[in-house]
Amino acid sequence: MKIAIIGAGNMGGATARGMAQGTKVASSDICVSNPSRGKLDALKADFPAMRVTSDNKECVRGADLVILAVKPWKMEGVIAEIRDEIDYGKVCVASMAGGMGTEVISQMLDRGDGTPLPPVFYLIPNTAIAVRQSMTFISGVRVSREMEQWMVGVFGELGDAMWVEERLMGAGMALASCGIAYAMRYVRAATEGGVELGMYARDAQRIVEQTLQGAVALLRANQSHPEQEIDKVTTPGGITIRGLNAMEQAGFTNSVIQGLKASKTK
């Protein structure tokens, strides 16, 4: 499976690095294209077998999967550039541009001569893909079950991946892509609280980070609902329940829900 990744920015470059370290794709089967050489040279230094180029057309020739990791406002121009260079009979195209679903990308791929359109995927990872800990959402049209499973497997190696109906992509972005920022804001707030309690900031942040890792590990190991784990540390009249109730009085749960709803795309 030969992969062409157009764009070596935060998402494209991180995806290439993650794929090259996985088991599904050989680094020699990955080509990355980017206008500037700096990011390409860094990729080549770490993965000598990977192909890199500043020529989008060269990169996509012979590819089985083309991943478009470019900004939304650049998408139409990039697709127009490569549209006649890819074999619609064998290629799959995937967009990582938020808000540009399969219908929009399919319209851009239409050559206007009746050529059947290729399978199109819509991929939404988050920035943790850089450390192979992304939550990636995938949907698609004209896609075989085999290709669906392969894509989930590839991106599952970069954290976790979930096939969803395209109508749920906005919710996924709110929970996981925007959710990275919300989690960071909790870390910052808890760190500041730790400083007010007398901790040095670096120590408080370290404690909060490990506490969050522990919470996630418990949920995964026990396959439990959060409230079950909360019950284990909330004794009658204890300090934890007082803290939780104070947070709820300040609007904790409601503010999280309202934030998610505000960040969901239409």
JSON list of N, CA, C and O in Angstrom, two decimals, residues 227 230 244-261:
[
{"chain": "A", "resi": 227, "resn": "GLU", "atom": "N", "xyz": [-18.56, 7.26, 37.43]},
{"chain": "A", "resi": 227, "resn": "GLU", "atom": "CA", "xyz": [-19.18, 7.37, 38.76]},
{"chain": "A", "resi": 227, "resn": "GLU", "atom": "C", "xyz": [-18.82, 6.20, 39.66]},
{"chain": "A", "resi": 227, "resn": "GLU", "atom": "O", "xyz": [-18.76, 6.35, 40.89]},
{"chain": "A", "resi": 230, "resn": "ILE", "atom": "N", "xyz": [-15.56, 7.19, 41.05]},
{"chain": "A", "resi": 230, "resn": "ILE", "atom": "CA", "xyz": [-15.76, 8.30, 41.98]},
{"chain": "A", "resi": 230, "resn": "ILE", "atom": "C", "xyz": [-16.27, 7.78, 43.32]},
{"chain": "A", "resi": 230, "resn": "ILE", "atom": "O", "xyz": [-15.81, 8.21, 44.39]},
{"chain": "A", "resi": 244, "resn": "LEU", "atom": "N", "xyz": [-16.17, 17.88, 45.20]},
{"chain": "A", "resi": 244, "resn": "LEU", "atom": "CA", "xyz": [-17.02, 17.66, 44.03]},
{"chain": "A", "resi": 244, "resn": "LEU", "atom": "C", "xyz": [-18.26, 18.55, 44.07]},
{"chain": "A", "resi": 244, "resn": "LEU", "atom": "O", "xyz": [-18.64, 19.16, 43.07]},
{"chain": "A", "resi": 245, "resn": "ASN", "atom": "N", "xyz": [-18.88, 18.62, 45.24]},
{"chain": "A", "resi": 245, "resn": "ASN", "atom": "CA", "xyz": [-20.09, 19.44, 45.35]},
{"chain": "A", "resi": 245, "resn": "ASN", "atom": "C", "xyz": [-19.79, 20.92, 45.15]},
{"chain": "A", "resi": 245, "resn": "ASN", "atom": "O", "xyz": [-20.59, 21.66, 44.57]},
{"chain": "A", "resi": 246, "resn": "ALA", "atom": "N", "xyz": [-18.62, 21.36, 45.62]},
{"chain": "A", "resi": 246, "resn": "ALA", "atom": "CA", "xyz": [-18.23, 22.76, 45.41]},
{"chain": "A", "resi": 246, "resn": "ALA", "atom": "C", "xyz": [-18.02, 23.04, 43.92]},
{"chain": "A", "resi": 246, "resn": "ALA", "atom": "O", "xyz": [-18.41, 24.11, 43.41]},
{"chain": "A", "resi": 247, "resn": "MET", "atom": "N", "xyz": [-17.40, 22.08, 43.21]},
{"chain": "A", "resi": 247, "resn": "MET", "atom": "CA", "xyz": [-17.19, 22.25, 41.76]},
{"chain": "A", "resi": 247, "resn": "MET", "atom": "C", "xyz": [-18.53, 22.29, 41.03]},
{"chain": "A", "resi": 247, "resn": "MET", "atom": "O", "xyz": [-18.71, 23.10, 40.11]},
{"chain": "A", "resi": 248, "resn": "GLU", "atom": "N", "xyz": [-19.46, 21.41, 41.40]},
{"chain": "A", "resi": 248, "resn": "GLU", "atom": "CA", "xyz": [-20.76, 21.40, 40.75]},
{"chain": "A", "resi": 248, "resn": "GLU", "atom": "C", "xyz": [-21.53, 22.70, 41.03]},
{"chain": "A", "resi": 248, "resn": "GLU", "atom": "O", "xyz": [-22.23, 23.22, 40.16]},
{"chain": "A", "resi": 249, "resn": "GLN", "atom": "N", "xyz": [-21.39, 23.21, 42.25]},
{"chain": "A", "resi": 249, "resn": "GLN", "atom": "CA", "xyz": [-22.05, 24.47, 42.58]},
{"chain": "A", "resi": 249, "resn": "GLN", "atom": "C", "xyz": [-21.52, 25.60, 41.71]},
{"chain": "A", "resi": 249, "resn": "GLN", "atom": "O", "xyz": [-22.26, 26.54, 41.36]},
{"chain": "A", "resi": 250, "resn": "ALA", "atom": "N", "xyz": [-20.24, 25.49, 41.34]},
{"chain": "A", "resi": 250, "resn": "ALA", "atom": "CA", "xyz": [-19.63, 26.51, 40.47]},
{"chain": "A", "resi": 250, "resn": "ALA", "atom": "C", "xyz": [-19.93, 26.24, 38.99]},
{"chain": "A", "resi": 250, "resn": "ALA", "atom": "O", "xyz": [-19.48, 27.00, 38.13]},
{"chain": "A", "resi": 251, "resn": "GLY", "atom": "N", "xyz": [-20.66, 25.14, 38.70]},
{"chain": "A", "resi": 251, "resn": "GLY", "atom": "CA", "xyz": [-21.09, 24.88, 37.32]},
{"chain": "A", "resi": 251, "resn": "GLY", "atom": "C", "xyz": [-20.17, 23.99, 36.52]},
{"chain": "A", "resi": 251, "resn": "GLY", "atom": "O", "xyz": [-20.15, 24.08, 35.29]},
{"chain": "A", "resi": 252, "resn": "PHE", "atom": "N", "xyz": [-19.43, 23.10, 37.18]},
{"chain": "A", "resi": 252, "resn": "PHE", "atom": "CA", "xyz": [-18.43, 22.29, 36.48]},
{"chain": "A", "resi": 252, "resn": "PHE", "atom": "C", "xyz": [-19.03, 21.49, 35.33]},
{"chain": "A", "resi": 252, "resn": "PHE", "atom": "O", "xyz": [-18.65, 21.67, 34.17]},
{"chain": "A", "resi": 253, "resn": "THR", "atom": "N", "xyz": [-19.96, 20.59, 35.62]},
{"chain": "A", "resi": 253, "resn": "THR", "atom": "CA", "xyz": [-20.51, 19.73, 34.58]},
{"chain": "A", "resi": 253, "resn": "THR", "atom": "C", "xyz": [-21.21, 20.53, 33.49]},
{"chain": "A", "resi": 253, "resn": "THR", "atom": "O", "xyz": [-21.02, 20.29, 32.29]},
{"chain": "A", "resi": 254, "resn": "ASN", "atom": "N", "xyz": [-22.00, 21.50, 33.89]},
{"chain": "A", "resi": 254, "resn": "ASN", "atom": "CA", "xyz": [-22.74, 22.29, 32.91]},
{"chain": "A", "resi": 254, "resn": "ASN", "atom": "C", "xyz": [-21.80, 23.08, 32.01]},
{"chain": "A", "resi": 254, "resn": "ASN", "atom": "O", "xyz": [-22.04, 23.20, 30.81]},
{"chain": "A", "resi": 255, "resn": "SER", "atom": "N", "xyz": [-20.72, 23.60, 32.58]},
{"chain": "A", "resi": 255, "resn": "SER", "atom": "CA", "xyz": [-19.78, 24.39, 31.76]},
{"chain": "A", "resi": 255, "resn": "SER", "atom": "C", "xyz": [-19.09, 23.50, 30.73]},
{"chain": "A", "resi": 255, "resn": "SER", "atom": "O", "xyz": [-18.85, 23.92, 29.60]},
{"chain": "A", "resi": 256, "resn": "VAL", "atom": "N", "xyz": [-18.77, 22.25, 31.11]},
{"chain": "A", "resi": 256, "resn": "VAL", "atom": "CA", "xyz": [-18.15, 21.33, 30.16]},
{"chain": "A", "resi": 256, "resn": "VAL", "atom": "C", "xyz": [-19.13, 21.02, 29.02]},
{"chain": "A", "resi": 256, "resn": "VAL", "atom": "O", "xyz": [-18.77, 21.08, 27.84]},
{"chain": "A", "resi": 257, "resn": "ILE", "atom": "N", "xyz": [-20.36, 20.70, 29.36]},
{"chain": "A", "resi": 257, "resn": "ILE", "atom": "CA", "xyz": [-21.36, 20.37, 28.34]},
{"chain": "A", "resi": 257, "resn": "ILE", "atom": "C", "xyz": [-21.62, 21.56, 27.42]},
{"chain": "A", "resi": 257, "resn": "ILE", "atom": "O", "xyz": [-21.68, 21.42, 26.19]},
{"chain": "A", "resi": 258, "resn": "GLN", "atom": "N", "xyz": [-21.74, 22.75, 28.01]},
{"chain": "A", "resi": 258, "resn": "GLN", "atom": "CA", "xyz": [-21.99, 23.94, 27.19]},
{"chain": "A", "resi": 258, "resn": "GLN", "atom": "C", "xyz": [-20.80, 24.24, 26.28]},
{"chain": "A", "resi": 258, "resn": "GLN", "atom": "O", "xyz": [-20.98, 24.66, 25.13]},
{"chain": "A", "resi": 259, "resn": "GLY", "atom": "N", "xyz": [-19.59, 24.01, 26.78]},
{"chain": "A", "resi": 259, "resn": "GLY", "atom": "CA", "xyz": [-18.41, 24.21, 25.94]},
{"chain": "A", "resi": 259, "resn": "GLY", "atom": "C", "xyz": [-18.38, 23.26, 24.76]},
{"chain": "A", "resi": 259, "resn": "GLY", "atom": "O", "xyz": [-18.06, 23.66, 23.62]},
{"chain": "A", "resi": 260, "resn": "LEU", "atom": "N", "xyz": [-18.71, 21.99, 25.00]},
{"chain": "A", "resi": 260, "resn": "LEU", "atom": "CA", "xyz": [-18.75, 21.01, 23.91]},
{"chain": "A", "resi": 260, "resn": "LEU", "atom": "C", "xyz": [-19.80, 21.38, 22.88]},
{"chain": "A", "resi": 260, "resn": "LEU", "atom": "O", "xyz": [-19.56, 21.32, 21.67]},
{"chain": "A", "resi": 261, "resn": "LYS", "atom": "N", "xyz": [-20.97, 21.78, 23.34]},
{"chain": "A", "resi": 261, "resn": "LYS", "atom": "CA", "xyz": [-22.04, 22.15, 22.41]},
{"chain": "A", "resi": 261, "resn": "LYS", "atom": "C", "xyz": [-21.67, 23.39, 21.61]},
{"chain": "A", "resi": 261, "resn": "LYS", "atom": "O", "xyz": [-21.99, 23.49, 20.41]}
]
